[in-house]
GROMACS .gro file of C-alpha atoms in nm:
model
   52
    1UNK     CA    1   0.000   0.000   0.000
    2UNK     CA    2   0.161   0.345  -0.087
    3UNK     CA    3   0.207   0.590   0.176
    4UNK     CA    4   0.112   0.950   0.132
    5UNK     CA    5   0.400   1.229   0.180
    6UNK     CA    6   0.363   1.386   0.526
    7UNK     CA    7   0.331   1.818   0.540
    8UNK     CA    8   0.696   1.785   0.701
    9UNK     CA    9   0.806   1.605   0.404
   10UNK     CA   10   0.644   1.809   0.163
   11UNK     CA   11   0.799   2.141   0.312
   12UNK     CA   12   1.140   1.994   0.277
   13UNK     CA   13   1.339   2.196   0.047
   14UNK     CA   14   1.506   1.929  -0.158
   15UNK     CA   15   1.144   1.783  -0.179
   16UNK     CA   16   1.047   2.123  -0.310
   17UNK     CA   17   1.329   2.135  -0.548
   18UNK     CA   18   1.271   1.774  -0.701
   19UNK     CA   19   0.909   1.881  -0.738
   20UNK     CA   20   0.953   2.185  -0.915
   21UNK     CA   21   1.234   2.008  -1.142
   22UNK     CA   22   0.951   1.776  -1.231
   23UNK     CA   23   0.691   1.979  -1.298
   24UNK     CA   24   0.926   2.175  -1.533
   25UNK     CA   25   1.064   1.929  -1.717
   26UNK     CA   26   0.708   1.754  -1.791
   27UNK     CA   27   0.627   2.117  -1.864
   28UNK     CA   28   0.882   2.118  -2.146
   29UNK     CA   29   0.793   1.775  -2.281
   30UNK     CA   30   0.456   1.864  -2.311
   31UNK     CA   31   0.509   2.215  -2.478
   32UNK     CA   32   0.768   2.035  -2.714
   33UNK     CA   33   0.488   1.778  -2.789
   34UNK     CA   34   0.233   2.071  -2.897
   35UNK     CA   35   0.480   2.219  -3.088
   36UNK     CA   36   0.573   1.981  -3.314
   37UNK     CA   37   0.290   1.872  -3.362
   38UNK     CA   38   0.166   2.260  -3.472
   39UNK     CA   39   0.452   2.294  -3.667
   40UNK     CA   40   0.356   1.935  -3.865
   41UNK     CA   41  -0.036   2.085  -3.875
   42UNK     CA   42   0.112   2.378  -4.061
   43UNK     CA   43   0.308   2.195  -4.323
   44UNK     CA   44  -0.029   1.948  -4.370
   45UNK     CA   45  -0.216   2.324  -4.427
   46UNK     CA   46   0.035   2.458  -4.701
   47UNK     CA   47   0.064   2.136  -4.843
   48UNK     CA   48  -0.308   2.117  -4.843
   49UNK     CA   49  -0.328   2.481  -5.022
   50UNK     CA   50  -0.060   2.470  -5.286
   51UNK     CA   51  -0.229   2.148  -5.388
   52UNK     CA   52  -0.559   2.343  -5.447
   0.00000   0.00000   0.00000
């Protein structure tokens, strides 16, 4: 069974500092992710209007 984090724990500041690492760096994955696939989405939409 998984514990849950305590409030000491979660006040810690290496805690805080691996969370915040985290959060950023899943941050930047995601934007990444919606950015390439934008960029791909505009390449589909030129493609899709010099063909007309």
């Amino acid at each position: 069974m998984a514990k849950s984090l305590n409030s000491e724990v979660k006040r810690a500041p290496e805690f805080i500092k691996a969370s915040e690492k985290a959060y950023k760096e899943a941050t930047d994955l995601r934007n990444e992710f919606f950015n390439n696939r934008l960029s791909i989405t505009g390449v589909m939409k030129e493609s899709i209007l010099s063909a007309c």
